[in-house]
Amino acid sequence: MSTTRTTVTLTGTGVPHPSPGRAGAGTLVRSGDVAVQFDAGRASVLRLVEAGCAPHRLDALFVTHLHSDHLVDLADVVMTRWIQHILHPRGPLPIVVPEGAAADFARQMLVPYAADIAVRVEHVQPAPPELDVRPFTPSSTPTEVWRSADGSVRVEAVAVHHEPVPDAVAYRVTTPDGVVVVSGDTRVCAEVEDAVRGADLVVHEACRRTAMSSVIAGTPFERIFDYHADTEALGAMAERAGLAHVVLTHLIPQPVTAEDEAAFEEDLRRGGYTGRVTVGRDLMTFTLGSA
């Protein structure tokens, strides 16, 4: 068993509107020999490889909800793992997903690749890819949905508020080194506040709704921003929960300059947060227990 400490890597900090240098939503947690990925937005496979964790190295992939920017690369992860099987034999990738539309997507995502799969099987691959979809019913309290084979890593899910999107969840990951929470997409809510208490690192989506309220008033963005985590409210929640370190991802609007990034932290400070804030960039990596 490896003695490597738990690390958290941002494999994607972007949103549906593309931005240079920012892949779609994704977070990779590695603890010893265990590697688990949360969501698979655009370019996730490339970011995983850049992070030194190609799809064949994953032990499980967790989906937070059905939105294209969190799922568009899921089939690529599965297909790439299957293609890599010739050099790196691994079984099917467990896909842990809320029951409902997201689970249905996971079950059907390889259908458009049927002809491609048939050709590859005819010429190279010994068998078609197998899907290992593991649906669960979200609960308002953290509930275990997966545990690593060696028992060292445990993942719990909790239902969050991303309405009108149904069945959205956050994940709480417990390793020998500590606890990581990945929010997925959600408003700031009591369920997440309960889940993050005692966490060593919280990777949370961030939307500058209050700061931009006058700019977005009366536009479609007003409705979109309403079901994301307002940065000032997030700062207040993080302070109430006593969080040591909040990493911001899924940044709305996408920052371009250093000043843009600083504005996200300033919002959390206005909300009252006094802990450490990191405005996420792709491939940033954090080690639990490090300063």
mmCIF file of C-alpha atoms in Angstrom:
data_model
loop_
_atom_site.group_PDB
_atom_site.id
_atom_site.type_symbol
_atom_site.label_atom_id
_atom_site.label_comp_id
_atom_site.label_asym_id
_atom_site.label_seq_id
_atom_site.Cartn_x
_atom_site.Cartn_y
_atom_site.Cartn_z
ATOM 1 C CA MET A 1 0.000 0.000 0.000
ATOM 2 C CA SER A 2 1.342 3.419 -0.942
ATOM 3 C CA THR A 3 2.066 5.867 1.880
ATOM 4 C CA THR A 4 1.285 8.890 -0.295
ATOM 5 C CA ARG A 5 -0.872 11.411 1.543
ATOM 6 C CA THR A 6 -4.316 12.459 0.355
ATOM 7 C CA THR A 7 -4.270 14.983 -2.485
ATOM 8 C CA VAL A 8 -7.072 16.891 -4.167
ATOM 9 C CA THR A 9 -6.623 18.079 -7.764
ATOM 10 C CA LEU A 10 -8.947 20.380 -9.679
ATOM 11 C CA THR A 11 -9.400 18.691 -13.050
ATOM 12 C CA GLY A 12 -11.809 21.369 -14.228
ATOM 13 C CA THR A 13 -12.911 24.751 -12.863
ATOM 14 C CA GLY A 14 -15.012 25.864 -15.811
ATOM 15 C CA VAL A 15 -18.688 26.316 -16.653
ATOM 16 C CA PRO A 16 -20.766 25.685 -19.813
ATOM 17 C CA HIS A 17 -19.381 28.792 -21.527
ATOM 18 C CA PRO A 18 -15.828 27.781 -22.560
ATOM 19 C CA SER A 19 -12.869 29.678 -21.195
ATOM 20 C CA PRO A 20 -9.189 29.181 -22.110
ATOM 21 C CA GLY A 21 -7.360 27.017 -19.613
ATOM 22 C CA ARG A 22 -10.483 25.865 -17.781
ATOM 23 C CA ALA A 23 -11.863 22.390 -18.413
ATOM 24 C CA GLY A 24 -15.345 21.352 -17.362
ATOM 25 C CA ALA A 25 -16.271 20.509 -13.796
ATOM 26 C CA GLY A 26 -14.150 17.868 -12.102
ATOM 27 C CA THR A 27 -12.247 17.077 -8.916
ATOM 28 C CA LEU A 28 -9.817 14.212 -8.354
ATOM 29 C CA VAL A 29 -9.106 12.836 -4.877
ATOM 30 C CA ARG A 30 -6.192 10.447 -4.379
ATOM 31 C CA SER A 31 -5.335 8.674 -1.140
ATOM 32 C CA GLY A 32 -2.597 6.079 -1.215
ATOM 33 C CA ASP A 33 -3.409 3.771 -4.106
ATOM 34 C CA VAL A 34 -7.068 4.879 -4.273
ATOM 35 C CA ALA A 35 -8.151 7.447 -6.879
ATOM 36 C CA VAL A 36 -11.700 8.759 -7.236
ATOM 37 C CA GLN A 37 -13.037 11.387 -9.628
ATOM 38 C CA PHE A 38 -16.018 13.669 -9.061
ATOM 39 C CA ASP A 39 -17.846 14.698 -12.253
ATOM 40 C CA ALA A 40 -16.482 14.613 -15.795
ATOM 41 C CA GLY A 41 -16.924 17.899 -17.612
ATOM 42 C CA ARG A 42 -15.335 18.701 -20.964
ATOM 43 C CA ALA A 43 -11.668 17.691 -21.329
ATOM 44 C CA SER A 44 -11.689 15.647 -18.117
ATOM 45 C CA VAL A 45 -9.693 12.824 -19.712
ATOM 46 C CA LEU A 46 -6.950 15.239 -20.763
ATOM 47 C CA ARG A 47 -6.820 16.823 -17.313
ATOM 48 C CA LEU A 48 -6.719 13.404 -15.625
ATOM 49 C CA VAL A 49 -3.761 12.393 -17.777
ATOM 50 C CA GLU A 50 -2.047 15.702 -17.066
ATOM 51 C CA ALA A 51 -2.602 15.063 -13.353
ATOM 52 C CA GLY A 52 -0.927 11.670 -13.671
ATOM 53 C CA CYS A 53 -4.118 9.684 -13.264
ATOM 54 C CA ALA A 54 -5.332 8.248 -16.573
ATOM 55 C CA PRO A 55 -8.823 6.701 -16.573
ATOM 56 C CA HIS A 56 -7.490 3.176 -16.034
ATOM 57 C CA ARG A 57 -6.154 4.295 -12.649
ATOM 58 C CA LEU A 58 -9.553 5.378 -11.299
ATOM 59 C CA ASP A 59 -11.311 3.266 -8.684
ATOM 60 C CA ALA A 60 -14.661 5.031 -9.061
ATOM 61 C CA LEU A 61 -16.298 8.091 -10.611
ATOM 62 C CA PHE A 62 -19.034 10.061 -8.832
ATOM 63 C CA VAL A 63 -21.652 12.196 -10.568
ATOM 64 C CA THR A 64 -23.173 15.171 -8.742
ATOM 65 C CA HIS A 65 -26.134 15.833 -11.068
ATOM 66 C CA LEU A 66 -27.370 15.855 -14.654
ATOM 67 C CA HIS A 67 -26.025 18.969 -16.344
ATOM 68 C CA SER A 68 -23.997 18.675 -19.524
ATOM 69 C CA ASP A 69 -21.022 20.610 -18.168
ATOM 70 C CA HIS A 70 -20.607 17.943 -15.471
ATOM 71 C CA LEU A 71 -21.193 14.880 -17.652
ATOM 72 C CA VAL A 72 -20.141 15.589 -21.225
ATOM 73 C CA ASP A 73 -16.830 13.722 -20.841
ATOM 74 C CA LEU A 74 -18.209 10.749 -18.900
ATOM 75 C CA ALA A 75 -18.417 8.533 -21.990
ATOM 76 C CA ASP A 76 -14.867 9.567 -22.905
ATOM 77 C CA VAL A 77 -13.614 8.440 -19.488
ATOM 78 C CA VAL A 78 -15.302 5.054 -19.908
ATOM 79 C CA MET A 79 -14.301 4.557 -23.553
ATOM 80 C CA THR A 80 -10.699 5.600 -22.892
ATOM 81 C CA ARG A 81 -10.455 3.208 -19.957
ATOM 82 C CA TRP A 82 -11.796 0.443 -22.211
ATOM 83 C CA ILE A 83 -9.304 1.246 -24.979
ATOM 84 C CA GLN A 84 -6.487 1.366 -22.414
ATOM 85 C CA HIS A 85 -7.422 -2.123 -21.215
ATOM 86 C CA ILE A 86 -5.036 -3.698 -23.736
ATOM 87 C CA LEU A 87 -2.080 -2.088 -21.958
ATOM 88 C CA HIS A 88 -3.601 -1.546 -18.511
ATOM 89 C CA PRO A 89 -6.167 -4.239 -17.652
ATOM 90 C CA ARG A 90 -8.834 -3.013 -15.241
ATOM 91 C CA GLY A 91 -12.439 -3.948 -14.705
ATOM 92 C CA PRO A 92 -15.356 -1.657 -15.559
ATOM 93 C CA LEU A 93 -15.318 1.715 -13.826
ATOM 94 C CA PRO A 94 -17.859 2.005 -10.996
ATOM 95 C CA ILE A 95 -20.032 5.048 -11.717
ATOM 96 C CA VAL A 96 -21.793 6.185 -8.545
ATOM 97 C CA VAL A 97 -24.706 8.416 -9.450
ATOM 98 C CA PRO A 98 -28.013 9.703 -8.044
ATOM 99 C CA GLU A 99 -30.943 7.644 -9.236
ATOM 100 C CA GLY A 100 -33.093 9.419 -11.810
ATOM 101 C CA ALA A 101 -32.090 11.340 -14.928
ATOM 102 C CA ALA A 102 -28.354 11.247 -14.175
ATOM 103 C CA ALA A 103 -28.373 7.469 -13.708
ATOM 104 C CA ASP A 104 -30.415 7.058 -16.894
ATOM 105 C CA PHE A 105 -27.825 9.115 -18.767
ATOM 106 C CA ALA A 106 -25.001 6.940 -17.457
ATOM 107 C CA ARG A 107 -26.800 3.750 -18.473
ATOM 108 C CA GLN A 108 -27.412 5.006 -22.026
ATOM 109 C CA MET A 109 -24.323 7.110 -22.767
ATOM 110 C CA LEU A 110 -22.531 4.475 -24.865
ATOM 111 C CA VAL A 111 -25.475 3.853 -27.211
ATOM 112 C CA PRO A 112 -24.246 6.408 -29.816
ATOM 113 C CA TYR A 113 -20.897 4.590 -29.885
ATOM 114 C CA ALA A 114 -22.376 1.195 -30.792
ATOM 115 C CA ALA A 115 -20.911 1.116 -34.324
ATOM 116 C CA ASP A 116 -17.499 2.296 -33.126
ATOM 117 C CA ILE A 117 -17.502 -0.323 -30.371
ATOM 118 C CA ALA A 118 -18.463 -3.063 -32.837
ATOM 119 C CA VAL A 119 -15.568 -2.182 -35.155
ATOM 120 C CA ARG A 120 -13.069 -2.087 -32.292
ATOM 121 C CA VAL A 121 -14.258 -5.462 -31.008
ATOM 122 C CA GLU A 122 -14.005 -6.953 -34.488
ATOM 123 C CA HIS A 123 -10.409 -5.818 -34.918
ATOM 124 C CA VAL A 124 -8.780 -5.321 -31.502
ATOM 125 C CA GLN A 125 -10.804 -5.329 -28.314
ATOM 126 C CA PRO A 126 -11.677 -8.739 -26.802
ATOM 127 C CA ALA A 127 -15.169 -7.618 -25.711
ATOM 128 C CA PRO A 128 -17.402 -4.527 -25.574
ATOM 129 C CA PRO A 129 -17.057 -2.150 -22.622
ATOM 130 C CA GLU A 130 -19.088 -3.046 -19.543
ATOM 131 C CA LEU A 131 -20.948 -0.432 -17.556
ATOM 132 C CA ASP A 132 -20.960 -0.573 -13.769
ATOM 133 C CA VAL A 133 -23.573 2.048 -12.878
ATOM 134 C CA ARG A 134 -24.304 2.201 -9.144
ATOM 135 C CA PRO A 135 -27.339 4.398 -8.498
ATOM 136 C CA PHE A 136 -28.425 5.589 -5.071
ATOM 137 C CA THR A 137 -31.332 7.596 -3.681
ATOM 138 C CA PRO A 138 -30.154 10.976 -2.355
ATOM 139 C CA SER A 139 -30.811 11.739 1.299
ATOM 140 C CA SER A 140 -30.872 15.037 3.193
ATOM 141 C CA THR A 141 -28.235 13.649 5.564
ATOM 142 C CA PRO A 142 -24.819 12.291 4.509
ATOM 143 C CA THR A 143 -25.171 8.614 3.594
ATOM 144 C CA GLU A 144 -22.382 6.263 2.564
ATOM 145 C CA VAL A 145 -22.531 5.380 -1.136
ATOM 146 C CA TRP A 146 -19.084 3.835 -1.713
ATOM 147 C CA ARG A 147 -16.085 2.459 0.129
ATOM 148 C CA SER A 148 -12.726 1.467 -1.340
ATOM 149 C CA ALA A 149 -11.805 -2.222 -1.442
ATOM 150 C CA ASP A 150 -9.230 -1.719 1.299
ATOM 151 C CA GLY A 151 -11.680 0.282 3.421
ATOM 152 C CA SER A 152 -9.393 3.305 3.615
ATOM 153 C CA VAL A 153 -11.594 5.726 1.652
ATOM 154 C CA ARG A 154 -15.267 6.279 2.328
ATOM 155 C CA VAL A 155 -17.619 8.482 0.289
ATOM 156 C CA GLU A 156 -20.934 9.853 1.513
ATOM 157 C CA ALA A 157 -23.531 11.752 -0.512
ATOM 158 C CA VAL A 158 -26.045 14.368 0.604
ATOM 159 C CA ALA A 159 -28.884 15.936 -1.370
ATOM 160 C CA VAL A 160 -28.402 19.638 -2.134
ATOM 161 C CA HIS A 161 -30.511 22.439 -3.602
ATOM 162 C CA HIS A 162 -29.875 23.005 -7.295
ATOM 163 C CA GLU A 163 -33.533 23.212 -8.269
ATOM 164 C CA PRO A 164 -34.938 23.115 -10.914
ATOM 165 C CA VAL A 165 -32.299 20.408 -11.467
ATOM 166 C CA PRO A 166 -33.464 17.343 -9.503
ATOM 167 C CA ASP A 167 -31.399 14.804 -7.570
ATOM 168 C CA ALA A 168 -28.269 16.943 -7.150
ATOM 169 C CA VAL A 169 -25.784 15.910 -4.476
ATOM 170 C CA ALA A 170 -22.565 16.894 -2.748
ATOM 171 C CA TYR A 171 -19.974 14.327 -1.685
ATOM 172 C CA ARG A 172 -18.006 13.994 1.549
ATOM 173 C CA VAL A 173 -14.810 11.949 1.249
ATOM 174 C CA THR A 174 -13.131 10.533 4.348
ATOM 175 C CA THR A 175 -9.541 9.269 4.058
ATOM 176 C CA PRO A 176 -6.884 8.375 6.638
ATOM 177 C CA ASP A 177 -5.594 11.971 6.327
ATOM 178 C CA GLY A 178 -8.859 13.852 6.747
ATOM 179 C CA VAL A 179 -12.082 14.910 5.066
ATOM 180 C CA VAL A 180 -12.764 16.564 1.710
ATOM 181 C CA VAL A 181 -16.172 17.862 0.575
ATOM 182 C CA VAL A 182 -17.042 18.436 -3.091
ATOM 183 C CA SER A 183 -20.182 20.555 -3.369
ATOM 184 C CA GLY A 184 -21.266 19.953 -6.944
ATOM 185 C CA ASP A 185 -23.703 22.653 -8.052
ATOM 186 C CA THR A 186 -25.916 24.009 -5.293
ATOM 187 C CA ARG A 187 -27.253 27.051 -3.568
ATOM 188 C CA VAL A 188 -25.724 27.686 -0.163
ATOM 189 C CA CYS A 189 -27.906 25.466 2.002
ATOM 190 C CA ALA A 190 -28.173 23.829 5.415
ATOM 191 C CA GLU A 191 -27.463 20.387 3.973
ATOM 192 C CA VAL A 192 -24.044 21.473 2.680
ATOM 193 C CA GLU A 193 -23.330 23.406 5.860
ATOM 194 C CA ASP A 194 -23.896 20.259 7.896
ATOM 195 C CA ALA A 195 -21.806 18.156 5.494
ATOM 196 C CA VAL A 196 -18.781 20.482 5.565
ATOM 197 C CA ARG A 197 -18.457 20.679 9.341
ATOM 198 C CA GLY A 198 -15.167 19.139 10.358
ATOM 199 C CA ALA A 199 -13.865 19.007 6.783
ATOM 200 C CA ASP A 200 -10.204 19.767 6.150
ATOM 201 C CA LEU A 201 -10.824 21.032 2.617
ATOM 202 C CA VAL A 202 -14.026 22.114 0.870
ATOM 203 C CA VAL A 203 -14.177 22.398 -2.924
ATOM 204 C CA HIS A 204 -17.232 24.570 -3.540
ATOM 205 C CA GLU A 205 -18.810 26.145 -6.579
ATOM 206 C CA ALA A 206 -18.867 29.951 -6.567
ATOM 207 C CA CYS A 207 -21.178 32.466 -8.237
ATOM 208 C CA ARG A 208 -20.902 36.242 -7.751
ATOM 209 C CA ARG A 209 -24.668 36.714 -7.618
ATOM 210 C CA THR A 210 -24.869 39.482 -5.023
ATOM 211 C CA ALA A 211 -21.943 41.404 -6.479
ATOM 212 C CA MET A 212 -23.434 41.299 -9.968
ATOM 213 C CA SER A 213 -27.109 41.647 -9.072
ATOM 214 C CA SER A 214 -27.551 45.007 -10.788
ATOM 215 C CA VAL A 215 -25.831 43.795 -13.968
ATOM 216 C CA ILE A 216 -27.871 40.607 -14.358
ATOM 217 C CA ALA A 217 -31.254 42.001 -13.261
ATOM 218 C CA GLY A 218 -33.956 41.169 -15.805
ATOM 219 C CA THR A 219 -31.683 38.893 -17.865
ATOM 220 C CA PRO A 220 -31.627 35.087 -18.164
ATOM 221 C CA PHE A 221 -28.499 35.139 -15.992
ATOM 222 C CA GLU A 222 -30.595 36.278 -13.042
ATOM 223 C CA ARG A 223 -32.427 32.937 -13.152
ATOM 224 C CA ILE A 224 -29.221 30.972 -13.723
ATOM 225 C CA PHE A 225 -27.370 32.651 -10.860
ATOM 226 C CA ASP A 226 -30.307 31.939 -8.551
ATOM 227 C CA TYR A 227 -29.554 28.208 -8.337
ATOM 228 C CA HIS A 228 -25.824 28.566 -7.727
ATOM 229 C CA ALA A 229 -23.839 29.386 -4.585
ATOM 230 C CA ASP A 230 -23.650 33.124 -3.966
ATOM 231 C CA THR A 231 -20.098 33.984 -2.897
ATOM 232 C CA GLU A 232 -21.091 36.286 -0.046
ATOM 233 C CA ALA A 233 -23.528 33.749 1.377
ATOM 234 C CA LEU A 234 -20.832 31.103 0.947
ATOM 235 C CA GLY A 235 -18.434 33.208 3.003
ATOM 236 C CA ALA A 236 -20.979 33.491 5.806
ATOM 237 C CA MET A 237 -21.627 29.748 5.739
ATOM 238 C CA ALA A 238 -17.924 28.905 5.716
ATOM 239 C CA GLU A 239 -17.337 31.090 8.773
ATOM 240 C CA ARG A 240 -20.289 29.592 10.665
ATOM 241 C CA ALA A 241 -18.981 26.096 9.892
ATOM 242 C CA GLY A 242 -15.462 27.014 11.012
ATOM 243 C CA LEU A 243 -13.839 25.939 7.752
ATOM 244 C CA ALA A 244 -10.062 26.205 7.520
ATOM 245 C CA HIS A 245 -9.773 26.199 3.722
ATOM 246 C CA VAL A 246 -12.296 26.774 0.930
ATOM 247 C CA VAL A 247 -11.303 26.153 -2.691
ATOM 248 C CA LEU A 248 -13.570 27.870 -5.207
ATOM 249 C CA THR A 249 -14.432 26.169 -8.488
ATOM 250 C CA HIS A 250 -17.119 26.315 -11.209
ATOM 251 C CA LEU A 251 -16.427 30.047 -11.189
ATOM 252 C CA ILE A 252 -19.287 32.266 -12.390
ATOM 253 C CA PRO A 253 -18.427 34.492 -14.191
ATOM 254 C CA GLN A 254 -15.177 32.961 -15.390
ATOM 255 C CA PRO A 255 -12.275 35.137 -14.198
ATOM 256 C CA VAL A 256 -9.818 36.354 -16.800
ATOM 257 C CA THR A 257 -7.459 38.556 -14.797
ATOM 258 C CA ALA A 258 -5.889 38.366 -11.363
ATOM 259 C CA GLU A 259 -8.273 41.143 -10.328
ATOM 260 C CA ASP A 260 -11.223 39.022 -11.440
ATOM 261 C CA GLU A 261 -9.983 36.157 -9.280
ATOM 262 C CA ALA A 262 -9.404 38.426 -6.299
ATOM 263 C CA ALA A 263 -13.025 39.590 -6.473
ATOM 264 C CA PHE A 264 -14.214 36.075 -5.593
ATOM 265 C CA GLU A 265 -12.159 36.065 -2.403
ATOM 266 C CA GLU A 266 -13.285 39.586 -1.564
ATOM 267 C CA ASP A 267 -16.906 38.419 -1.757
ATOM 268 C CA LEU A 268 -16.256 35.648 0.775
ATOM 269 C CA ARG A 269 -14.557 38.184 3.055
ATOM 270 C CA ARG A 270 -17.602 40.449 2.812
ATOM 271 C CA GLY A 271 -19.656 37.462 3.897
ATOM 272 C CA GLY A 272 -17.499 37.249 7.014
ATOM 273 C CA TYR A 273 -15.132 34.389 6.201
ATOM 274 C CA THR A 274 -11.726 34.603 7.901
ATOM 275 C CA GLY A 275 -10.181 31.300 6.796
ATOM 276 C CA ARG A 276 -8.046 30.431 3.796
ATOM 277 C CA VAL A 277 -9.525 30.991 0.322
ATOM 278 C CA THR A 278 -8.122 29.624 -2.932
ATOM 279 C CA VAL A 279 -9.678 30.689 -6.224
ATOM 280 C CA GLY A 280 -9.280 27.526 -8.244
ATOM 281 C CA ARG A 281 -7.376 27.022 -11.460
ATOM 282 C CA ASP A 282 -7.169 23.765 -13.390
ATOM 283 C CA LEU A 283 -4.640 21.254 -12.035
ATOM 284 C CA MET A 284 -4.148 23.019 -8.707
ATOM 285 C CA THR A 285 -3.356 20.288 -6.175
ATOM 286 C CA PHE A 286 -3.795 20.394 -2.407
ATOM 287 C CA THR A 287 -2.435 17.962 0.177
ATOM 288 C CA LEU A 288 -4.444 17.314 3.322
ATOM 289 C CA GLY A 289 -2.592 18.444 6.385
ATOM 290 C CA SER A 290 -0.229 20.783 4.528
ATOM 291 C CA ALA A 291 0.011 24.467 5.368
#
